[in-house]
Structure formats: C-alpha cells, structure tokens
Tab-separated table of C-alpha atoms in Angstrom:
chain	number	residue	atom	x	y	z
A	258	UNK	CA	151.618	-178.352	75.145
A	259	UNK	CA	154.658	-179.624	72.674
A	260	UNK	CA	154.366	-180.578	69.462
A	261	UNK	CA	154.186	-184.318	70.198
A	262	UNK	CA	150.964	-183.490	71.918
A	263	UNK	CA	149.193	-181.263	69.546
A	264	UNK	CA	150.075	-183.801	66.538
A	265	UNK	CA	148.031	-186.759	68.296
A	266	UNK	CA	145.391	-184.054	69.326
A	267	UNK	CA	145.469	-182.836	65.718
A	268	UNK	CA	145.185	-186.625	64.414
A	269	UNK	CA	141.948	-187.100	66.299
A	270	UNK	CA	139.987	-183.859	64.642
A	271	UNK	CA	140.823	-181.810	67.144
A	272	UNK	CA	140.693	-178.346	65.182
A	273	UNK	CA	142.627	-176.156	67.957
A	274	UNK	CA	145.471	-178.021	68.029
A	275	UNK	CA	145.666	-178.479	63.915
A	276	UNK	CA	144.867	-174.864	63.990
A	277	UNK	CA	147.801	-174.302	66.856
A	278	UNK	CA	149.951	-176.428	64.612
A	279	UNK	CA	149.598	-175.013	61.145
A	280	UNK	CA	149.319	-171.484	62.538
A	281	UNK	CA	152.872	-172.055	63.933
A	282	UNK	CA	154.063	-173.732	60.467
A	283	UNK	CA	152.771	-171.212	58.570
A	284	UNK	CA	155.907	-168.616	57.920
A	285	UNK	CA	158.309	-171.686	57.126
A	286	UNK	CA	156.117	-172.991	54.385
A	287	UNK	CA	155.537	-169.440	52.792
A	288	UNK	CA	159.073	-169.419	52.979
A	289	UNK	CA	159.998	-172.714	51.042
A	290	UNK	CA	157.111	-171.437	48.481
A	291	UNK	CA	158.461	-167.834	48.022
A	292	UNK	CA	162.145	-169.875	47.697
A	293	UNK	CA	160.331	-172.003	44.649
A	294	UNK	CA	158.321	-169.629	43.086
A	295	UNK	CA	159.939	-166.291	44.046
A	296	UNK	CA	156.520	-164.657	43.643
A	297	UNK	CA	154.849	-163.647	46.938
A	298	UNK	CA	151.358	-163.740	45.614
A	299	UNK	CA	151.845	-167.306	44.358
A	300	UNK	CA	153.467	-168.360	47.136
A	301	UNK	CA	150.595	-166.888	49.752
A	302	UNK	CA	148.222	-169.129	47.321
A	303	UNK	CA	150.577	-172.298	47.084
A	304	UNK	CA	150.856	-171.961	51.029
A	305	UNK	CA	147.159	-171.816	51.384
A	306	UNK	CA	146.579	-174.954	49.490
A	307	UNK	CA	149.241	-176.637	51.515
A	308	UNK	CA	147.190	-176.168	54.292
A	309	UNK	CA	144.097	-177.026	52.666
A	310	UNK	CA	145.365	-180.925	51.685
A	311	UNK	CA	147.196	-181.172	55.331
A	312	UNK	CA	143.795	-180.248	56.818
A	313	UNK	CA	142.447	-182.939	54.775
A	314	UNK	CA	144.733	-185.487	55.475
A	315	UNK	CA	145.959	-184.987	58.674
A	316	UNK	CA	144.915	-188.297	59.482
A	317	UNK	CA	147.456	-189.876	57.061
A	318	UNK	CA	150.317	-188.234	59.073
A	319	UNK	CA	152.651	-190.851	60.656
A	320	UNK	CA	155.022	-189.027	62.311
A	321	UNK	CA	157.980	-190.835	61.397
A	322	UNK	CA	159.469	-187.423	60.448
A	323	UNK	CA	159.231	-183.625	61.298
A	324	UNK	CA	155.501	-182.286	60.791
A	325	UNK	CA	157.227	-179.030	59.199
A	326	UNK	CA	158.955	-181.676	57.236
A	327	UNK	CA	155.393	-183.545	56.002
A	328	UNK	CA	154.272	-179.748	55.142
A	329	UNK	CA	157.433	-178.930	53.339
A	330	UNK	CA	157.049	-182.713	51.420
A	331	UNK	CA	153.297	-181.510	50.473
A	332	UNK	CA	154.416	-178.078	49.133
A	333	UNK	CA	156.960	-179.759	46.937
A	334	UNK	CA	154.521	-181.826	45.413
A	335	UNK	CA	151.825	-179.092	44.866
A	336	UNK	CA	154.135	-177.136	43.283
A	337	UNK	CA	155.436	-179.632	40.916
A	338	UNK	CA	151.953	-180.616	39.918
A	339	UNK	CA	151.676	-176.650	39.359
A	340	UNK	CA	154.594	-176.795	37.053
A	341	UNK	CA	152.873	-179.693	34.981
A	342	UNK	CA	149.920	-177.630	34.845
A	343	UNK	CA	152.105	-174.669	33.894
A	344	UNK	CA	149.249	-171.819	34.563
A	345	UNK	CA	149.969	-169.987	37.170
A	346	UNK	CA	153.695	-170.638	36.967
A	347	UNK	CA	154.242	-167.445	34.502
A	348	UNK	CA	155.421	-165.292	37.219
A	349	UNK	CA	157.703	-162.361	37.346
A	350	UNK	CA	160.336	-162.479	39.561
A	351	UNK	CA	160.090	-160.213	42.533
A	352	UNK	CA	162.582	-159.961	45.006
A	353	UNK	CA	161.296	-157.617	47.365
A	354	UNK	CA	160.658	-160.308	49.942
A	355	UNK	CA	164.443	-160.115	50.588
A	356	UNK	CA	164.110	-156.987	52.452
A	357	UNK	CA	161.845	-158.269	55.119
A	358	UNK	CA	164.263	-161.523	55.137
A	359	UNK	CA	166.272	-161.469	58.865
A	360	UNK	CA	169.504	-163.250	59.414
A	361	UNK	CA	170.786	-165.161	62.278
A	362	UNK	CA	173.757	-163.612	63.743
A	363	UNK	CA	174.383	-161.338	61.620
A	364	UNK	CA	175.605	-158.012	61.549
A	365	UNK	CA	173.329	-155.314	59.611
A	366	UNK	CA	176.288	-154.891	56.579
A	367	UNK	CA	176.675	-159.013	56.669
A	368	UNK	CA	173.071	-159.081	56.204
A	369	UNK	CA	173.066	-156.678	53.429
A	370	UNK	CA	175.773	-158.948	51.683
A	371	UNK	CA	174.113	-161.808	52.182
A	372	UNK	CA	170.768	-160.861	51.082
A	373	UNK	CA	172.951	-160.038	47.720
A	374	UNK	CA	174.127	-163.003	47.414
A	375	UNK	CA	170.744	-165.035	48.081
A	376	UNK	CA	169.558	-163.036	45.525
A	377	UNK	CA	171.617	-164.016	42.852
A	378	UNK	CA	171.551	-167.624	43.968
A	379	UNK	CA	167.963	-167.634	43.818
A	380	UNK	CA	168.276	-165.675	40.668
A	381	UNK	CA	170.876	-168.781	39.388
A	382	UNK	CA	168.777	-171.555	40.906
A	383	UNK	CA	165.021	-170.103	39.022
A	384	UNK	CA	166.897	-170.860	36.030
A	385	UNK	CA	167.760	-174.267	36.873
A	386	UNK	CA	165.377	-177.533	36.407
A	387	UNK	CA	163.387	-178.114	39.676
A	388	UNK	CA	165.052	-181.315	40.275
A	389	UNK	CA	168.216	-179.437	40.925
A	390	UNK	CA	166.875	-176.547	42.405
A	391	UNK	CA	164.758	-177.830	44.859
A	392	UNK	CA	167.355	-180.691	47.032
A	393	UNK	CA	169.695	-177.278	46.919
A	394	UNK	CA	167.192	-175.024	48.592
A	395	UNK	CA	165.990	-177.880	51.448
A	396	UNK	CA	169.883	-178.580	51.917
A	397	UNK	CA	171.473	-175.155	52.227
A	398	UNK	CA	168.186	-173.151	53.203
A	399	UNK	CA	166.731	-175.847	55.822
A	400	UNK	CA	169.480	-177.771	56.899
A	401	UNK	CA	167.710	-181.337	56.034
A	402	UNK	CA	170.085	-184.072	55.618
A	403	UNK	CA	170.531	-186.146	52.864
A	404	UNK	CA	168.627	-188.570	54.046
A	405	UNK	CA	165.110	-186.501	55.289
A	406	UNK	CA	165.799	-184.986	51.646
A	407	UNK	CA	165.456	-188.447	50.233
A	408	UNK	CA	161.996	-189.022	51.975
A	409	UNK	CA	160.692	-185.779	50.731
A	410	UNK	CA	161.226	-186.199	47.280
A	411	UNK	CA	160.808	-189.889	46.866
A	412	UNK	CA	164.528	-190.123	45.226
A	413	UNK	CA	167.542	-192.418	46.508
A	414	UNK	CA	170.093	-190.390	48.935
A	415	UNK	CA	172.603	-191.026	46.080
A	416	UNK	CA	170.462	-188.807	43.726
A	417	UNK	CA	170.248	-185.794	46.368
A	418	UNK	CA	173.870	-186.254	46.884
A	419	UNK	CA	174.615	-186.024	42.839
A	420	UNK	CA	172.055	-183.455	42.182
A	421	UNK	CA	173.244	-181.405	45.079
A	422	UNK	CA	176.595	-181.936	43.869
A	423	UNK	CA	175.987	-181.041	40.044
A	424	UNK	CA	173.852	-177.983	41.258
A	425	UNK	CA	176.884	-176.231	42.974
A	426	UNK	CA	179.187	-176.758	40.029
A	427	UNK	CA	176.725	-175.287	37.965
A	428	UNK	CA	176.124	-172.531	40.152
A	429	UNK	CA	179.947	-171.847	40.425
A	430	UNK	CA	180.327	-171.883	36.842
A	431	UNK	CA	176.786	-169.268	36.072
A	432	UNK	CA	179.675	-167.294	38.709
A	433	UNK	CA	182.576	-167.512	37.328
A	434	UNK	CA	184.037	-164.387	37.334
A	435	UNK	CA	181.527	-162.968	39.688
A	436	UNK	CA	181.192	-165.620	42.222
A	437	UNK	CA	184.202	-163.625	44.117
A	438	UNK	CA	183.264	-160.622	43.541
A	439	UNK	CA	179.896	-160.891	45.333
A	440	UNK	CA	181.285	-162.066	48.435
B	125	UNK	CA	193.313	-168.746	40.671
B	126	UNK	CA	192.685	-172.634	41.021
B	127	UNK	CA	189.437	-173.360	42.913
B	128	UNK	CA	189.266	-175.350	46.053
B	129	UNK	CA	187.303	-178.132	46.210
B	130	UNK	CA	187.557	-178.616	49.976
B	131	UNK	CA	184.688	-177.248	51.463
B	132	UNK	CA	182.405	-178.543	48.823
B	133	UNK	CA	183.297	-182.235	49.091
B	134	UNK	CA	183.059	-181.860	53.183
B	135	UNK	CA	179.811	-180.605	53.110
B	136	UNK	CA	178.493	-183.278	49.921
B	137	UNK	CA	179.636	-185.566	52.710
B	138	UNK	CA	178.054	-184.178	55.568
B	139	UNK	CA	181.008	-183.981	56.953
B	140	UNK	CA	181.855	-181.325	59.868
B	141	UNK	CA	184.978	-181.932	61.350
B	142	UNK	CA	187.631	-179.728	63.037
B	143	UNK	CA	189.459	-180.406	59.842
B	144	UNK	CA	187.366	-178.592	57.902
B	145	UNK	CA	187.062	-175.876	60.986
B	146	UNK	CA	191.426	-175.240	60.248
B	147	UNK	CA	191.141	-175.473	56.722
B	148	UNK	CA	188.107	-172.817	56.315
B	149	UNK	CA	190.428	-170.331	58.453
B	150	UNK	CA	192.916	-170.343	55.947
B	151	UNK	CA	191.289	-170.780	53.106
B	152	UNK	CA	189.736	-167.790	51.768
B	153	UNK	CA	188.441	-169.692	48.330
B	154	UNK	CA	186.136	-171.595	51.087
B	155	UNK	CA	185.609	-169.304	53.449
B	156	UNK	CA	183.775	-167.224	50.530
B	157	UNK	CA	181.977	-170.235	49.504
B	158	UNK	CA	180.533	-171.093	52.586
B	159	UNK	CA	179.385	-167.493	53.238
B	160	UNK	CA	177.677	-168.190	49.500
B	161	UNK	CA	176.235	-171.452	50.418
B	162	UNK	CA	174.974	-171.229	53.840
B	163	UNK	CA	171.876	-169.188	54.640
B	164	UNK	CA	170.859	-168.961	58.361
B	165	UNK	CA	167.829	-167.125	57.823
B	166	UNK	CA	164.978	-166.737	59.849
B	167	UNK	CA	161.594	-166.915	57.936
B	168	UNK	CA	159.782	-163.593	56.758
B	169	UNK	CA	157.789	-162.270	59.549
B	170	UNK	CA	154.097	-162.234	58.347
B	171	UNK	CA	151.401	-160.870	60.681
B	172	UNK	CA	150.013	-162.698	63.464
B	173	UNK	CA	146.514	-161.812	62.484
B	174	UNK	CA	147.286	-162.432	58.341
B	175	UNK	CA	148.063	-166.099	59.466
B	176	UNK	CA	145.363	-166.817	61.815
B	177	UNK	CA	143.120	-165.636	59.062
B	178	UNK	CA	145.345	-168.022	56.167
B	179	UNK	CA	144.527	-170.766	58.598
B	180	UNK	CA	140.705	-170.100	59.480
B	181	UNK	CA	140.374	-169.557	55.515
B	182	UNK	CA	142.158	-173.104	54.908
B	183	UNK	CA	139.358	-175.011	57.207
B	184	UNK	CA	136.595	-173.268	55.477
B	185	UNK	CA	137.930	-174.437	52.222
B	186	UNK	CA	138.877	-178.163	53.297
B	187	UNK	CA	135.575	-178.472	54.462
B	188	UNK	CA	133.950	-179.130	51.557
B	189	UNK	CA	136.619	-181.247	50.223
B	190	UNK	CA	136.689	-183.102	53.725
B	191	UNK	CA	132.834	-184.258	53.135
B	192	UNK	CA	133.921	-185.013	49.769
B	193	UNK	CA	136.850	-187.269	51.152
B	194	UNK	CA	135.108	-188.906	53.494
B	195	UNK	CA	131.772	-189.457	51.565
B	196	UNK	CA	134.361	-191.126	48.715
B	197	UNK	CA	135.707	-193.122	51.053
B	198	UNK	CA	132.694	-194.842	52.347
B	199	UNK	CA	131.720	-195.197	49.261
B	200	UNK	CA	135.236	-197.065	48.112
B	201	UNK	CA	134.966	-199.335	51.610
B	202	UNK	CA	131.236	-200.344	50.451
B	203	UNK	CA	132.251	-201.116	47.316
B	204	UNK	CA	135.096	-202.882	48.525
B	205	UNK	CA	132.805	-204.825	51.067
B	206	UNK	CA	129.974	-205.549	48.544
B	207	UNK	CA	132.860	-207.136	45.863
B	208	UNK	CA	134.742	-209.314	48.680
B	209	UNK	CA	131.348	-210.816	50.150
B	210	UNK	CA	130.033	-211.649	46.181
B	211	UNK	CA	133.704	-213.442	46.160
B	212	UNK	CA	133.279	-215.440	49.135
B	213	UNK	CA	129.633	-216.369	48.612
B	214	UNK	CA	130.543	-216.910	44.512
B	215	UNK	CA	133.391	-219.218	45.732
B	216	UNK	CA	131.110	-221.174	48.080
B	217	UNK	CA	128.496	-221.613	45.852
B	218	UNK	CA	131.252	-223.006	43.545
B	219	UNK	CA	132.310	-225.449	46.732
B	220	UNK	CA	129.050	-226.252	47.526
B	221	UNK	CA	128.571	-227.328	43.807
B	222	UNK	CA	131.368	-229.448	43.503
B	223	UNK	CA	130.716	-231.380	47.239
B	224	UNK	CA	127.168	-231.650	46.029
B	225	UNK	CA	128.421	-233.819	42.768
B	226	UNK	CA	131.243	-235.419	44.596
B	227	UNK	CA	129.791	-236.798	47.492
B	228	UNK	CA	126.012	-236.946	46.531
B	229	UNK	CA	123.844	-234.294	48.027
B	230	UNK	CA	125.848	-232.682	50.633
B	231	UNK	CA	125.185	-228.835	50.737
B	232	UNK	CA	127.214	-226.710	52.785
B	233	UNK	CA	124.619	-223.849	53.082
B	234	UNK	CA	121.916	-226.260	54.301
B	235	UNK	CA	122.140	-225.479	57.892
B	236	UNK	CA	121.408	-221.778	56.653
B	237	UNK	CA	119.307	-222.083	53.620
B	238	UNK	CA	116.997	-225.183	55.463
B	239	UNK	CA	115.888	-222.715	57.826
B	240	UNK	CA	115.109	-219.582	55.683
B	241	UNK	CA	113.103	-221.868	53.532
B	242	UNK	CA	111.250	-223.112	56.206
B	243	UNK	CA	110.386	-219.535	57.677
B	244	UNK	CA	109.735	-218.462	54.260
B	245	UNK	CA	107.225	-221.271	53.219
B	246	UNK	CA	105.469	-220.994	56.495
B	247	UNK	CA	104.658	-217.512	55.877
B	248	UNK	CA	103.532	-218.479	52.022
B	249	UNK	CA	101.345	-221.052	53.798
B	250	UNK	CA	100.090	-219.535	56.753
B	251	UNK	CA	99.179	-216.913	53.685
C-alpha cells in the first residue's frame, strides 16, 4: 500500500494506517527536532508531541504537500511555541547524536569530516535566531525548495530566500579563518 | 584570498546547471563550500521497537485530547446552530412585524403558528 493510500485510510480513523504512517515518519521528525534543539531527550519529547497533535488532527490534512512535510510544518511550530514558553528550552548541547548520524555516499574518512563540519554548523546555527536557523536547516538538511519552505513557515519565498541568504554570510563570517580549515 | 561568491548565488537561486557543474571543478573556494553546505544524511537509526512504542504511546495520549476535540467541537457547531436559528427567527419576527403594520394584519408565521394554537387550545379544552 503507498502512501497515497494509507493517507486517505489514515483520514478516515483508520488507526493502522496512521500508525503505518507515523511509524514510518518517525526518524525524520526526531531528526529535524534533534537539528533544532540539539538535545536528544528534548527532541524524543518534541517528536512525541508531534505525533500527538497529527493524531489529533489528521483530519485537517489536505494533502496539497508532502505528509513528512505537514509533520515537519507541525514540529516547527511546537517548537517555536516551546521557545515562547522558554522552559524546557535550557538545554545543554550534546552532540553525541552525530556518531550514530550515516551519510549517503560517503566514504568512512568523508563521513568523519563531515560529521565535523555539521557539528560546527549546528554549533554556528544554535547561536543564531530561529528565523535564520530554521529555513537553513529545511534547505540544506532536507532539500525543500524555496517555495515548500514558504508554506511551512507561513513567510513569503522572498523572506526564505533573504534569510537563507543572510544566514550563510553569517555563517561564513562566525568561519572566517576556520571555515577552510575544517574542510 | 578573495571569496567566491559563485556557488552561493547558484544555489540562493536554485539554480543547478552544468555551469555551475565546470565551475565547482575548478573552483576549490566552492568546492569546499558545497562540501560545508550540503548534508546528504540519512536520519539516525532508532529502534524498530522504540518507535512502535513512541507511536502506540502518542494514541494513548491523543486520546484524551481527541474526546476533548471532538466534544469542543460539537459543542462550538451547537452553539453556532442555536445563534444562526435565533438570527433567522429574530429577523422574521422583525419582518413579520413590519408586514403586519404595513399591510394590515398579514402574519407570515400564521400558516405555522394557526395550527400550533389550535392543537394547543384543543388540548387546554379537551382538559
């Protein structure tokens, strides 16, 4: 059964295909969440609630875009409201996910480079304001467009475009110096 | 050395060309950039049976929130219903009104009031 399928199945309360569904969504939203927060624990709770409130509204899905795309739109917002709330957002970085992190294509010493260098970039990007970090992370970590970027976060594609844009420059400046000497 | 902007305004642009294909193999400034910037990863591999549990654990807790949802939302369609049939019966009580003093005794709920009185004064009587 495709996706296609399960997502109508899902829409009328059928439970094993939602189940089928988020089961098989799972690892790509505790991804996006460990990308945000950088925290495994918060992220395994952020993840849960994401599939708590697309339980809930299934129903509301449209399907005018990706369903990993509605979950990843739903993570961003839960952790934004997080942020306003500000509790459990005291975290301590943790990098230690890296390690279990697999790249495509990759050889085992270009892996070990690159897991460097995502490490400092997500080191770079924590620093940053979320509304710079987070159309960076769904561009160059998910591969959305410009435009599915846009839908997510509610903003114009001229906004992802600038913010994208201002986000590199100020990660090549926080490098300057070392942004060579990493690679 | 003076950076090169190349790569960076071909990818702003979502552009992929076999321009940018020659110019990343000979420049190294973007070459090194888009090793920086691109990240094919596949996810972290969690355990089969930690995710079937996750998702068992995320029905049991939308559950409640589900009745809640749904028991709010009758509630809001009621209400809804209730306030739109006082505004339709309010505005043809107003009509009725106004016919009444325009043309002189003409209700517009007589076919349905005539007979409810009837029943009901029956019943008084028959009492």
């Amino acid at each position: 059964m495709d996706n296609e399928q399960l997502i109508e199945l899902a829409k009328k309360q059928n439970k094993n295909a939602l189940s089928i569904l988020l089961t098989s969504h799972y690892e790509i939203v505790y991804g996006y969440m460990l990308k945000l927060t950088l925290n495994p624990e918060v992220a395994k709770d952020l993840t849960q609630e994401v599939m708590v409130k697309a339980i809930v509204h299934m129903n509301k899905f449209k399907g005018d875009s990706k369903f990993s795309t509605w979950l990843i739109a739903i993570g961003t917002n839960i952790y934004k409201n997080q942020l306003k709330k500000n509790k459990r957002m005291v975290i301590t970085e943790d990098f230690s996910f890296l390690d279990a992190m697999t790249f495509q294509h990759t050889s085992t010493e270009d892996a070990y480079i690159k897991r460097d260098n995502m490490k400092t970039i997500l080191k770079l990007l924590n620093e940053m304001k979320e509304q710079q970090k987070i159309p960076f992370l769904l561009k160059h970590y998910y591969g959305y467009s410009y435009e599915e970027i846009a839908v997510i976060l509610k903003i114009p594609i001229g906004t992802v475009r600038s913010r994208i844009h201002n986000t590199i420059k100020k990660l090549q400046d926080s490098m300057k110096g070392g942004l060579y000497e990493i690679v | 050395m003076k950076s090169c902007s190349f790569y960076e305004t071909m990818i702003l642009n979502e552009e992929t060309s076999d321009k940018l294909n020659e110019h990343l193999k000979n420049c190294i400034q973007c070459q090194q950039l888009q090793s920086l910037m691109r990240f094919e990863t596949t996810e972290i591999k969690l355990p089969d049976a930690f995710i079937e549990d996750a998702v068992k654990e995320a029905f049991i807790k939308a559950e409640p929130i589900k009745r809640r949802h749904d028991f709010f939302s009758t509630i809001v369609f009621i209400a809804v219903a209730i306030i739109l049939v006082s505004i339709i019966i309010t505005s043809l009580m107003i009509q009725d009104q106004l016919l009444k003093y325009y043309f002189g005794g003409v209700s517009l709920f007589m076919p349905f009031t005539v007979p409810v009185f009837s029943i009901i004064r029956k019943k008084v009587v028959m009492k």
